[in-house]
Coordinates of C-alpha atoms and ligand atoms in Angstrom, one line a residue:
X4 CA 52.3 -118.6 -18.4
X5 CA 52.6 -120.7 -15.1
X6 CA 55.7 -122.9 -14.4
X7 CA 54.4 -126.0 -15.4
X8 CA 52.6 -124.3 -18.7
X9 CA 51.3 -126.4 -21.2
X10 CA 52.0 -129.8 -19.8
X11 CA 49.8 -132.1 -19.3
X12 CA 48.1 -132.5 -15.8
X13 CA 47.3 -135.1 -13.5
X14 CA 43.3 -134.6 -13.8
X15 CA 43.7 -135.0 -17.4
X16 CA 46.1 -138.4 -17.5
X17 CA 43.7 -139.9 -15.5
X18 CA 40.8 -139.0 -17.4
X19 CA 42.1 -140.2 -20.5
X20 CA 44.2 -143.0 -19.2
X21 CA 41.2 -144.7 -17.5
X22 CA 38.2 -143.5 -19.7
X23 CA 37.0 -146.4 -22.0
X24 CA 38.4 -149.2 -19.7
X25 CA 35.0 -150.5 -17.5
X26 CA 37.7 -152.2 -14.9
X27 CA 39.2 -148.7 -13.9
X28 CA 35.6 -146.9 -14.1
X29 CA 35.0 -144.0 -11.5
X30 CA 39.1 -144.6 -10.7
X31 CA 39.9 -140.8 -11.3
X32 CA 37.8 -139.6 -8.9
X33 CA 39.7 -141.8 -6.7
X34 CA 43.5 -140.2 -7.9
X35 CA 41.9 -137.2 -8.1
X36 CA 41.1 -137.4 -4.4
X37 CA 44.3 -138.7 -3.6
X38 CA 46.1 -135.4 -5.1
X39 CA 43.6 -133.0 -3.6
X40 CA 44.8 -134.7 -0.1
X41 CA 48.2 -134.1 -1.2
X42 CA 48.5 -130.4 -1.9
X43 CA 46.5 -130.3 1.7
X44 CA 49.0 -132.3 3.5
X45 CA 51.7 -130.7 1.5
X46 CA 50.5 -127.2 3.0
X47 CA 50.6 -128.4 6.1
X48 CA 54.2 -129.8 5.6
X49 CA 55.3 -126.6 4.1
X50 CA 54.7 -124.6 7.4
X51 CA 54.6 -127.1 9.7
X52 CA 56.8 -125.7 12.3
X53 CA 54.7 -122.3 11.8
X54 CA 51.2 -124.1 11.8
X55 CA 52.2 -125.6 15.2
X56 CA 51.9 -129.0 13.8
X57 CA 55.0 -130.4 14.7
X58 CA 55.5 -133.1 17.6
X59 CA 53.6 -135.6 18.9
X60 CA 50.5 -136.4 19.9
X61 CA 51.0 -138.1 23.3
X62 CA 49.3 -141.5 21.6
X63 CA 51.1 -144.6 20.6
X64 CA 49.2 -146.3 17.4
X65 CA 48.6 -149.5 16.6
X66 CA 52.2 -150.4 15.7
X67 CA 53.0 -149.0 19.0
X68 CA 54.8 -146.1 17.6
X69 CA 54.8 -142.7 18.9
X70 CA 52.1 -140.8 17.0
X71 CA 53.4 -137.4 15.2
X72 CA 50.9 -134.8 15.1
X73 CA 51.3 -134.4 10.9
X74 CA 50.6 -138.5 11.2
X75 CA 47.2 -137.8 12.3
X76 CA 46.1 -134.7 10.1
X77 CA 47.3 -136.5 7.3
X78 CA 45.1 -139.5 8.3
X79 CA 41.9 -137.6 8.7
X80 CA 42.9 -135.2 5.2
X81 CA 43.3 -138.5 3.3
X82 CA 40.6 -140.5 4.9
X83 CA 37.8 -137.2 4.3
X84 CA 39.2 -136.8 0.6
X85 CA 38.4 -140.7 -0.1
X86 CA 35.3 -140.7 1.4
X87 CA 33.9 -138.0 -0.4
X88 CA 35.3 -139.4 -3.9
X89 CA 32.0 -141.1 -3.7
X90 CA 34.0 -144.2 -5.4
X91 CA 35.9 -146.0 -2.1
X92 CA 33.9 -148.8 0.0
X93 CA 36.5 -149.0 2.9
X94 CA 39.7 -147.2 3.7
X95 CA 42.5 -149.1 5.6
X96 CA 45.1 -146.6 7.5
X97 CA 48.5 -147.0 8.7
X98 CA 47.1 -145.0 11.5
X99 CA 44.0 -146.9 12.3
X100 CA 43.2 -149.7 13.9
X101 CA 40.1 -150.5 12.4
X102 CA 39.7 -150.1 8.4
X103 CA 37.0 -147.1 7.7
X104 CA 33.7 -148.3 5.8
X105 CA 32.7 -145.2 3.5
X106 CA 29.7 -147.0 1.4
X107 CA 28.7 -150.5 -0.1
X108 CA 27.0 -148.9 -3.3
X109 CA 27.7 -151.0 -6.4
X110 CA 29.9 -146.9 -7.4
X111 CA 31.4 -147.3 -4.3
X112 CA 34.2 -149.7 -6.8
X113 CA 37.4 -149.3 -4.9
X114 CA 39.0 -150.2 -1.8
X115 CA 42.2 -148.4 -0.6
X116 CA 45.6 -149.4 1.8
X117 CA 47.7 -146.0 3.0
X118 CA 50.5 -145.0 4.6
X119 CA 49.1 -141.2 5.2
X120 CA 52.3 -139.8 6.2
X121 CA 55.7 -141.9 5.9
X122 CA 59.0 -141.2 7.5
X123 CA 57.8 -140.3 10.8
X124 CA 60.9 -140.1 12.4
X125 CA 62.0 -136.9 9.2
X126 CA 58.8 -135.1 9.8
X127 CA 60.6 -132.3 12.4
X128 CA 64.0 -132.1 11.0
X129 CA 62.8 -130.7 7.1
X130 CA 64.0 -134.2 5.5
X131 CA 61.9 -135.8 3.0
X132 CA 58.7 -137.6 3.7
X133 CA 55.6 -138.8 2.0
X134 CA 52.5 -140.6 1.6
X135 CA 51.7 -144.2 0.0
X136 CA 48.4 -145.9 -1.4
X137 CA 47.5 -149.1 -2.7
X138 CA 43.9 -149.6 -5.1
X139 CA 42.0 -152.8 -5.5
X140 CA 38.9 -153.0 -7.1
X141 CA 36.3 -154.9 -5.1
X142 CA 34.0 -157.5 -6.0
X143 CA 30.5 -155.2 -6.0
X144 CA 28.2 -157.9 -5.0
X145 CA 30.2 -158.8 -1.7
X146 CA 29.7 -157.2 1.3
X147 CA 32.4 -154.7 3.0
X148 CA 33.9 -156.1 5.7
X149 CA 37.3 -155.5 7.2
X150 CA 38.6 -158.7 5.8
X151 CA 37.9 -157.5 2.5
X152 CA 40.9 -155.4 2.6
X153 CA 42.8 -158.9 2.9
X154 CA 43.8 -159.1 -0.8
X155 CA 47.2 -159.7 -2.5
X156 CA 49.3 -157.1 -3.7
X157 CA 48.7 -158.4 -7.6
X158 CA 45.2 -158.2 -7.8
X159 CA 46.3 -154.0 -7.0
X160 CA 45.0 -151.8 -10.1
X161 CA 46.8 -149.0 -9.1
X162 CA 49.3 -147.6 -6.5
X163 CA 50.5 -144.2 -5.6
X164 CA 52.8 -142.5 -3.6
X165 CA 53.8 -138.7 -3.0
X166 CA 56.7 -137.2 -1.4
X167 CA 57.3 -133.9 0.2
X168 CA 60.7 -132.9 -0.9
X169 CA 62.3 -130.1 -2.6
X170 CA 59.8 -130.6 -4.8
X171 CA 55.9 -132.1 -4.3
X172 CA 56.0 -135.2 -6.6
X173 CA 53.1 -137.5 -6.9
X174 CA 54.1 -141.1 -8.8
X175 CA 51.2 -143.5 -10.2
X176 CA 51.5 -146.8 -11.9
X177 CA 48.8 -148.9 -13.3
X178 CA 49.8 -151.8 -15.3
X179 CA 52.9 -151.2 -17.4
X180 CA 52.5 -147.3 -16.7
X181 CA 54.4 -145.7 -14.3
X182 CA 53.9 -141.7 -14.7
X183 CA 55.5 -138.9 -12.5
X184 CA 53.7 -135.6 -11.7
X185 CA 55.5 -132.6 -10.2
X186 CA 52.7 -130.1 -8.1
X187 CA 53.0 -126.7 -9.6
X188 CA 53.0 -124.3 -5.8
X189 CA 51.4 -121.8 -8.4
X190 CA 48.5 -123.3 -9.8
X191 CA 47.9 -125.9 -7.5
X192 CA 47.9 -128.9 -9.8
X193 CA 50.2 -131.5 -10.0
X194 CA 51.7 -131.1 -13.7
X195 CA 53.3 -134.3 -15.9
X196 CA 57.0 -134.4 -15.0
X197 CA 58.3 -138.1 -15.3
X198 CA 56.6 -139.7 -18.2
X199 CA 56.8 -143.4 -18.4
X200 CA 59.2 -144.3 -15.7
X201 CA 61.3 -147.0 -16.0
X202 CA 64.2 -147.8 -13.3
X203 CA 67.1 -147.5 -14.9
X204 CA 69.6 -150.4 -15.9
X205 CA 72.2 -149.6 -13.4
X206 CA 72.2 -149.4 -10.3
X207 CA 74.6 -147.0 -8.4
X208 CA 72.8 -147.2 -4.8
X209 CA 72.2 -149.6 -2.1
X210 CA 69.7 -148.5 0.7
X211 CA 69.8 -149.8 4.2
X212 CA 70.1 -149.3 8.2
X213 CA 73.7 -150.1 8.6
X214 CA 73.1 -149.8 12.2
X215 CA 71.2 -153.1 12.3
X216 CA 74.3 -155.1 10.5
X217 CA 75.0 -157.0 13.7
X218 CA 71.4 -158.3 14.3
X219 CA 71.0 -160.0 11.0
X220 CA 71.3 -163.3 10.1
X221 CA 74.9 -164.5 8.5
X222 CA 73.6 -164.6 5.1
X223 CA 71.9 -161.6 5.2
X224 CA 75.0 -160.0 6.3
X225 CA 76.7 -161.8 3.4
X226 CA 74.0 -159.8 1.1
X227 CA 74.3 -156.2 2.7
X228 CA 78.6 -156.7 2.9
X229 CA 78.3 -157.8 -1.1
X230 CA 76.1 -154.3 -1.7
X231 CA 78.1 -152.2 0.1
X232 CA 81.5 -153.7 -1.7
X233 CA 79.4 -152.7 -5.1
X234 CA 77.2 -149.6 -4.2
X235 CA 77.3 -146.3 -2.4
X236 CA 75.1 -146.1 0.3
X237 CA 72.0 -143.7 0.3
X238 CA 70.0 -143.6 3.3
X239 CA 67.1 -141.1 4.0
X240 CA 65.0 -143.3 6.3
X241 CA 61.6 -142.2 4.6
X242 CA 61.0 -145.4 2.5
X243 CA 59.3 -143.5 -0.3
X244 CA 62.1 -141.0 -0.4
X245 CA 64.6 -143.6 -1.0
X246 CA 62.3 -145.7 -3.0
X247 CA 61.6 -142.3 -5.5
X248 CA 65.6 -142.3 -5.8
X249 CA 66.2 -145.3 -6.5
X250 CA 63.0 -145.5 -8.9
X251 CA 64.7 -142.4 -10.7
X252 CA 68.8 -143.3 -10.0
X253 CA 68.7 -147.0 -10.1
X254 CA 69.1 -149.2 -6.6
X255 CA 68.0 -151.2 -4.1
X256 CA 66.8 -150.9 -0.6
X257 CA 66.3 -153.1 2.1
X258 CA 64.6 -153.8 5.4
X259 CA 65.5 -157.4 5.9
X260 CA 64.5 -159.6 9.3
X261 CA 66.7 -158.7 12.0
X262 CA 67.3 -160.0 15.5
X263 CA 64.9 -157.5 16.6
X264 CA 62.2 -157.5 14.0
X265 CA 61.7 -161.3 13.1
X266 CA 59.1 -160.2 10.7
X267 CA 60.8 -157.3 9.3
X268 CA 59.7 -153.3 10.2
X269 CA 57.5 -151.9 7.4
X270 CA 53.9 -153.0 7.0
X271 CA 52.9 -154.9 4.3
X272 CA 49.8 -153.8 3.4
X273 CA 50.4 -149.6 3.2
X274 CA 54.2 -149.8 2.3
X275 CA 55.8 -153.3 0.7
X276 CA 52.5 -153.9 -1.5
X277 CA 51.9 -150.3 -3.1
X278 CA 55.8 -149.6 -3.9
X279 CA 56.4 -153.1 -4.8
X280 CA 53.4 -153.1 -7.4
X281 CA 55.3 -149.7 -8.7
X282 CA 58.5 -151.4 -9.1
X283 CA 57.0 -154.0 -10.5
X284 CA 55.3 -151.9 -13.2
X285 CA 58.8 -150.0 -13.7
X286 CA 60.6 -153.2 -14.3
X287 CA 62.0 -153.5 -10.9
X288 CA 61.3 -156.2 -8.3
X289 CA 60.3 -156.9 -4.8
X290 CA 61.0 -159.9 -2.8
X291 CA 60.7 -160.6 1.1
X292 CA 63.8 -162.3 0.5
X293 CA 62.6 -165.9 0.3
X294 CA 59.0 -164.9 -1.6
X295 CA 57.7 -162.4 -4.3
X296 CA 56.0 -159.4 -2.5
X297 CA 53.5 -159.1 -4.6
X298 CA 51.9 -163.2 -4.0
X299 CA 51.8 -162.7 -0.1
X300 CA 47.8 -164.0 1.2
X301 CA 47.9 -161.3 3.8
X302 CA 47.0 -162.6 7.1
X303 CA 46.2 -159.6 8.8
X304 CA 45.8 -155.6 8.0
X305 CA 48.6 -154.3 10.3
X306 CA 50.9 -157.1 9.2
X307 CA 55.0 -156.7 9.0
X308 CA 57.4 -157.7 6.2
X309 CA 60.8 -158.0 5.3
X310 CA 61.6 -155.8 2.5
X311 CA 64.1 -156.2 -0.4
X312 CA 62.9 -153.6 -3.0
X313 CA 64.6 -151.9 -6.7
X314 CA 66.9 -153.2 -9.5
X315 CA 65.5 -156.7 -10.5
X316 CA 68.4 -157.9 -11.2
X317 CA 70.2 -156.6 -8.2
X318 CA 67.2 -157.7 -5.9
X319 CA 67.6 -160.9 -7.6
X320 CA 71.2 -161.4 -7.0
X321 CA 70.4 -160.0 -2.9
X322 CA 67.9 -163.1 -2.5
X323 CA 69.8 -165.7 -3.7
X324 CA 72.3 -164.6 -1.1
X325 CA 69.6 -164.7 1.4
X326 CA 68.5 -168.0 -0.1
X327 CA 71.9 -169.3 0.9
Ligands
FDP576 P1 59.0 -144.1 10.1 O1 59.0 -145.1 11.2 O2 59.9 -142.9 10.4 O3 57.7 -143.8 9.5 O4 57.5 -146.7 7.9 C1 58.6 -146.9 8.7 C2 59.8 -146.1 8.4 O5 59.8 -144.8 8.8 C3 60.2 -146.1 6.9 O6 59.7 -145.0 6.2 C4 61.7 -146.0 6.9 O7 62.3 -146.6 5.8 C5 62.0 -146.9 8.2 O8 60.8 -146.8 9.0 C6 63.1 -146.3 8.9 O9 63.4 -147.2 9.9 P2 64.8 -147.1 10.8 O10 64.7 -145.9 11.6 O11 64.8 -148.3 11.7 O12 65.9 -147.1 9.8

């Protein structure tokens, strides 16, 4: 018997989860896809320093951020894996500048955000890191354009996220279903772990840059000095690392506006829209601090956002702050 024996595995959720629902049709081949790129990209995190795919790449992306070598394997892993699902018309990458058009069929049903390999900055010190998505179903009779990928994060049908930790967990959430699936190194397949996540009622953690207290504004300050008074502080710097904690411990994390970062740091369309649509689902909330996350009419695909993510209550409480 395997570790992860008879429980029930991601191929299979998804099969019966989405079978029977015409809106979701052809959707595991997409989550399927998604977890084949995973144990790929968690291969190449497991021996990275001995692959020799540490470092970077000499290139700057779009964001103008220093590209890491596992950033760009990771894109081209995720972006391959999609396109061959045979189900996604267009592909829009953290990485990339320009969204990738995979086919226009009427099968070709989805169209995916992603953050192919978060937490740049952990990627050579062994620290936690991981990789986000965000579904929306597209309307088959227009045609795929880049502005197609301009949608709001509520009209998601599903988002996803993995991290490479201590463990290989990959988290999905479809409307009022948030499931957790651990990835068995044995077998290969990611094996139901979490069932039916829900964040918990309390909330012992607040998550933040405390470095970048004196470049926000005096009621933001007010919010972070009435966390930290509450909270302990947990900081990994991968977002989905400290977003999985505090979906499975209970907090809140922010990346407000600063000084520096007038419209925030993390991208709306691959980070704030996918985990904010899986707090959502998990009874959390997330708020830009004057505005729900989830009703933003993008503007652009490599656009920024403040960030105030977790606890509903808690997030709740941080934006009236913020609201003055
Ligand atoms: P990174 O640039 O290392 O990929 O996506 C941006 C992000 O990491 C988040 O994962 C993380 O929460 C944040 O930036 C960390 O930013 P700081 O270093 O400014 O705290």
């Amino acid at each position: 018997m395997t570790v992860s024996g008879k429980r029930q595995t991601l191929n299979e959720f998804v099969t019966s989860a989405f079978s029977g629902d015409a809106q979701l049709d052809g959707l595991d081949a997409v989550i399927s896809a998604i977890a084949e790129g995973a144990r790929q990209v968690h291969r190449q995190v497991e021996a990275a320093a001995l692959a020799d795919v540490l470092g970077v790449t000499g290139e700057t992306n779009v964001q103008g951020e220093i590209v890491q070598r596992l950033d760009t394997a990771s894109s081209d892993i995720f972006v391959d894996v999609l396109r061959n699902s045979g189900r996604v018309a267009i592909i829009g990458c953290e990485e990339l500048e320009r969204p990738v058009i995979a086919g226009d069929d009427a099968k070709h049903a989805y169209m995916v955000l992603m953050d192919p390999l978060d937490g740049s900055s952990n990627i050579d010190v062994a620290v936690s890191i991981g990789s986000i998505f965000g579904i929306w179903r597209r309307n088959p009779s227009d045609p795929v354009t880049d502005d197609s990928l301009l949608r709001p994060g509520h009209e998601q049908v599903v988002a996803a996220y993995v991290v490479y930790g201590s463990s290989t967990v990959m988290v999905t959430a479809t409307r009022n279903s948030v499931q957790g699936f651990t990835l068995d190194p044995e077998t290969g397949s990611f094996a139901i772990t979490h069932p039916d996540l829900r964040i918990p009622e309390e909330c012992p953690y607040y998550s933040t840059n405390e470095g970048n207290f004196k470049t926000l504004d005096e009621s933001t300050q007010r919010a972070v000095t009435s966390l930290r008074d509450t909270y302990s502080l947990r900081y990994v710097g991968s977002l989905v690392a400290d977003f999985h904690r505090n979906l499975l411990k209970g907090g809140i994390f922010l990346y407000p506006a600063d000084r520096n970062r007038p419209d925030g740091r993390l991208r709306l369309m691959y980070e704030a829209n996918p985990l904010g649509f899986v707090a959502e689902q998990a009874g959390g909330a997330a708020s830009t601090g004057r505005q729900r996350i989830m009703d933003i009419m993008p503007e652009k695909l490599h656009q920024r956002t403040p960030l105030i993510l977790g606890n509903r209550d808690v997030v709740e409480k941080a934006v009236a702050i913020i609201g003055g």
